[in-house]
Amino acid sequence: MTYVDGFVIAVPTANRAAYQKIAEDAAIVFKEYGALKVVECWGDDIPDGKLTSFPMAVKCEENETVVFAWIVWPSREVRDVGNQKVMADPRMQQPETMPFDSKRMIYGGFETIVES
């Protein structure tokens, strides 16, 4: 089964185009190093929760939008090697100004248990 890296972040709504450009450029690099698919989703219908929610999880502010993203890999092994290569690739060096606060990013790797 595949392996998935998942991400949730808050992006200033005014930075949508800048974020999308970075995401498109990064997707090319991830796919070069083995990712099968890269998906970036701009929040459209994200309800506020009482106990938990996407906005609460990333401390989303009024002028921000939640982004939900994932990268599909063939396996954990391919992901581990691919991520090392991605992080070493000069194209992935962080710009001087990021279009979001990376300290509030939630991310993790997930073993697929159902794929239909």
mmCIF file of C-alpha atoms in Angstrom:
data_model
loop_
_atom_site.group_PDB
_atom_site.id
_atom_site.type_symbol
_atom_site.label_atom_id
_atom_site.label_comp_id
_atom_site.label_asym_id
_atom_site.label_seq_id
_atom_site.Cartn_x
_atom_site.Cartn_y
_atom_site.Cartn_z
ATOM 1 C CA MET A 1 0.000 0.000 0.000
ATOM 2 C CA THR A 2 1.010 3.604 -0.453
ATOM 3 C CA TYR A 3 2.400 5.927 2.213
ATOM 4 C CA VAL A 4 1.096 9.466 2.733
ATOM 5 C CA ASP A 5 2.616 12.625 4.188
ATOM 6 C CA GLY A 6 -0.142 14.980 5.368
ATOM 7 C CA PHE A 7 -0.009 18.698 6.165
ATOM 8 C CA VAL A 8 -2.367 21.330 7.544
ATOM 9 C CA ILE A 9 -1.306 24.995 7.642
ATOM 10 C CA ALA A 10 -2.781 28.476 7.880
ATOM 11 C CA VAL A 11 -1.855 30.775 4.997
ATOM 12 C CA PRO A 12 -2.624 34.493 4.901
ATOM 13 C CA THR A 13 -5.448 34.751 2.389
ATOM 14 C CA ALA A 14 -3.632 37.565 0.576
ATOM 15 C CA ASN A 15 -0.675 35.177 -0.008
ATOM 16 C CA ARG A 16 -2.654 32.591 -1.968
ATOM 17 C CA ALA A 17 -0.827 33.155 -5.279
ATOM 18 C CA ALA A 18 2.611 33.126 -3.618
ATOM 19 C CA TYR A 19 1.744 29.947 -1.708
ATOM 20 C CA GLN A 20 0.395 28.271 -4.834
ATOM 21 C CA LYS A 21 3.618 29.072 -6.743
ATOM 22 C CA ILE A 22 5.775 27.550 -3.999
ATOM 23 C CA ALA A 23 3.490 24.492 -3.846
ATOM 24 C CA GLU A 24 3.608 23.993 -7.632
ATOM 25 C CA ASP A 25 7.409 24.275 -7.677
ATOM 26 C CA ALA A 26 7.771 21.878 -4.730
ATOM 27 C CA ALA A 27 5.427 19.333 -6.338
ATOM 28 C CA ILE A 28 7.802 19.037 -9.289
ATOM 29 C CA VAL A 29 10.708 18.248 -6.965
ATOM 30 C CA PHE A 30 8.748 15.750 -4.848
ATOM 31 C CA LYS A 31 7.626 13.891 -7.971
ATOM 32 C CA GLU A 32 11.197 13.790 -9.324
ATOM 33 C CA TYR A 33 12.209 11.979 -6.136
ATOM 34 C CA GLY A 34 9.475 9.364 -6.145
ATOM 35 C CA ALA A 35 6.190 10.915 -5.026
ATOM 36 C CA LEU A 36 3.224 9.578 -6.977
ATOM 37 C CA LYS A 37 0.956 12.536 -6.328
ATOM 38 C CA VAL A 38 1.028 15.919 -4.603
ATOM 39 C CA VAL A 39 -2.284 17.551 -3.638
ATOM 40 C CA GLU A 40 -2.709 21.052 -2.179
ATOM 41 C CA CYS A 41 -6.228 22.163 -1.197
ATOM 42 C CA TRP A 42 -7.279 25.735 -0.352
ATOM 43 C CA GLY A 43 -9.929 25.793 2.392
ATOM 44 C CA ASP A 44 -13.422 26.604 1.167
ATOM 45 C CA ASP A 45 -15.858 25.155 3.708
ATOM 46 C CA ILE A 46 -13.972 24.892 6.991
ATOM 47 C CA PRO A 47 -16.282 25.092 10.019
ATOM 48 C CA ASP A 48 -15.100 26.402 13.361
ATOM 49 C CA GLY A 49 -15.229 23.748 16.037
ATOM 50 C CA LYS A 50 -16.087 23.860 19.712
ATOM 51 C CA LEU A 51 -13.426 21.355 20.846
ATOM 52 C CA THR A 52 -11.304 20.788 17.740
ATOM 53 C CA SER A 53 -11.204 21.916 14.128
ATOM 54 C CA PHE A 54 -8.759 22.601 11.331
ATOM 55 C CA PRO A 55 -8.726 26.356 12.120
ATOM 56 C CA MET A 56 -8.127 25.713 15.822
ATOM 57 C CA ALA A 57 -5.381 23.191 15.125
ATOM 58 C CA VAL A 58 -3.270 25.701 13.177
ATOM 59 C CA LYS A 59 -4.389 28.780 15.155
ATOM 60 C CA CYS A 60 -5.914 30.206 11.990
ATOM 61 C CA GLU A 61 -6.428 33.948 12.208
ATOM 62 C CA GLU A 62 -9.253 35.953 10.660
ATOM 63 C CA ASN A 63 -7.183 36.932 7.612
ATOM 64 C CA GLU A 64 -5.929 33.373 6.962
ATOM 65 C CA THR A 65 -7.173 30.305 5.114
ATOM 66 C CA VAL A 66 -6.565 26.674 6.063
ATOM 67 C CA VAL A 67 -4.605 24.605 3.534
ATOM 68 C CA PHE A 68 -4.865 20.807 3.613
ATOM 69 C CA ALA A 69 -2.227 18.969 1.595
ATOM 70 C CA TRP A 70 -0.806 15.510 1.097
ATOM 71 C CA ILE A 71 1.899 13.684 -0.809
ATOM 72 C CA VAL A 72 1.361 10.080 -1.887
ATOM 73 C CA TRP A 73 4.429 7.828 -2.043
ATOM 74 C CA PRO A 74 4.706 4.200 -3.219
ATOM 75 C CA SER A 75 6.031 3.161 0.224
ATOM 76 C CA ARG A 76 7.554 4.460 3.445
ATOM 77 C CA GLU A 77 10.981 3.449 2.175
ATOM 78 C CA VAL A 78 10.613 5.488 -1.031
ATOM 79 C CA ARG A 79 9.307 8.413 1.043
ATOM 80 C CA ASP A 80 12.256 8.334 3.453
ATOM 81 C CA VAL A 81 14.825 8.340 0.638
ATOM 82 C CA GLY A 82 12.817 10.824 -1.422
ATOM 83 C CA ASN A 83 12.434 13.277 1.463
ATOM 84 C CA GLN A 84 16.197 13.251 2.090
ATOM 85 C CA LYS A 85 16.798 14.088 -1.575
ATOM 86 C CA VAL A 86 14.087 16.755 -1.585
ATOM 87 C CA MET A 87 15.567 18.499 1.467
ATOM 88 C CA ALA A 88 19.054 18.437 -0.109
ATOM 89 C CA ASP A 89 17.814 19.809 -3.445
ATOM 90 C CA PRO A 90 18.818 23.486 -3.906
ATOM 91 C CA ARG A 91 15.403 24.233 -5.414
ATOM 92 C CA MET A 92 13.849 23.559 -2.009
ATOM 93 C CA GLN A 93 15.827 26.179 -0.083
ATOM 94 C CA GLN A 94 13.395 28.404 1.797
ATOM 95 C CA PRO A 95 12.905 31.849 0.329
ATOM 96 C CA GLU A 96 13.728 34.858 2.511
ATOM 97 C CA THR A 97 10.025 35.389 3.122
ATOM 98 C CA MET A 98 7.690 32.413 3.399
ATOM 99 C CA PRO A 99 4.027 33.067 2.514
ATOM 100 C CA PHE A 100 2.905 31.336 5.769
ATOM 101 C CA ASP A 101 4.026 30.694 9.345
ATOM 102 C CA SER A 102 5.683 27.274 9.206
ATOM 103 C CA LYS A 103 5.748 27.058 13.029
ATOM 104 C CA ARG A 104 1.988 26.426 12.965
ATOM 105 C CA MET A 105 2.183 23.640 10.374
ATOM 106 C CA ILE A 106 0.897 20.230 11.431
ATOM 107 C CA TYR A 107 2.402 17.322 9.503
ATOM 108 C CA GLY A 108 3.049 13.628 9.715
ATOM 109 C CA GLY A 109 3.507 10.373 7.812
ATOM 110 C CA PHE A 110 0.698 7.875 7.523
ATOM 111 C CA GLU A 111 0.566 4.211 6.592
ATOM 112 C CA THR A 112 -2.367 3.594 4.261
ATOM 113 C CA ILE A 113 -4.834 1.051 5.671
ATOM 114 C CA VAL A 114 -7.698 1.435 3.144
ATOM 115 C CA GLU A 115 -7.284 2.463 -0.478
ATOM 116 C CA SER A 116 -10.263 2.175 -2.755
#
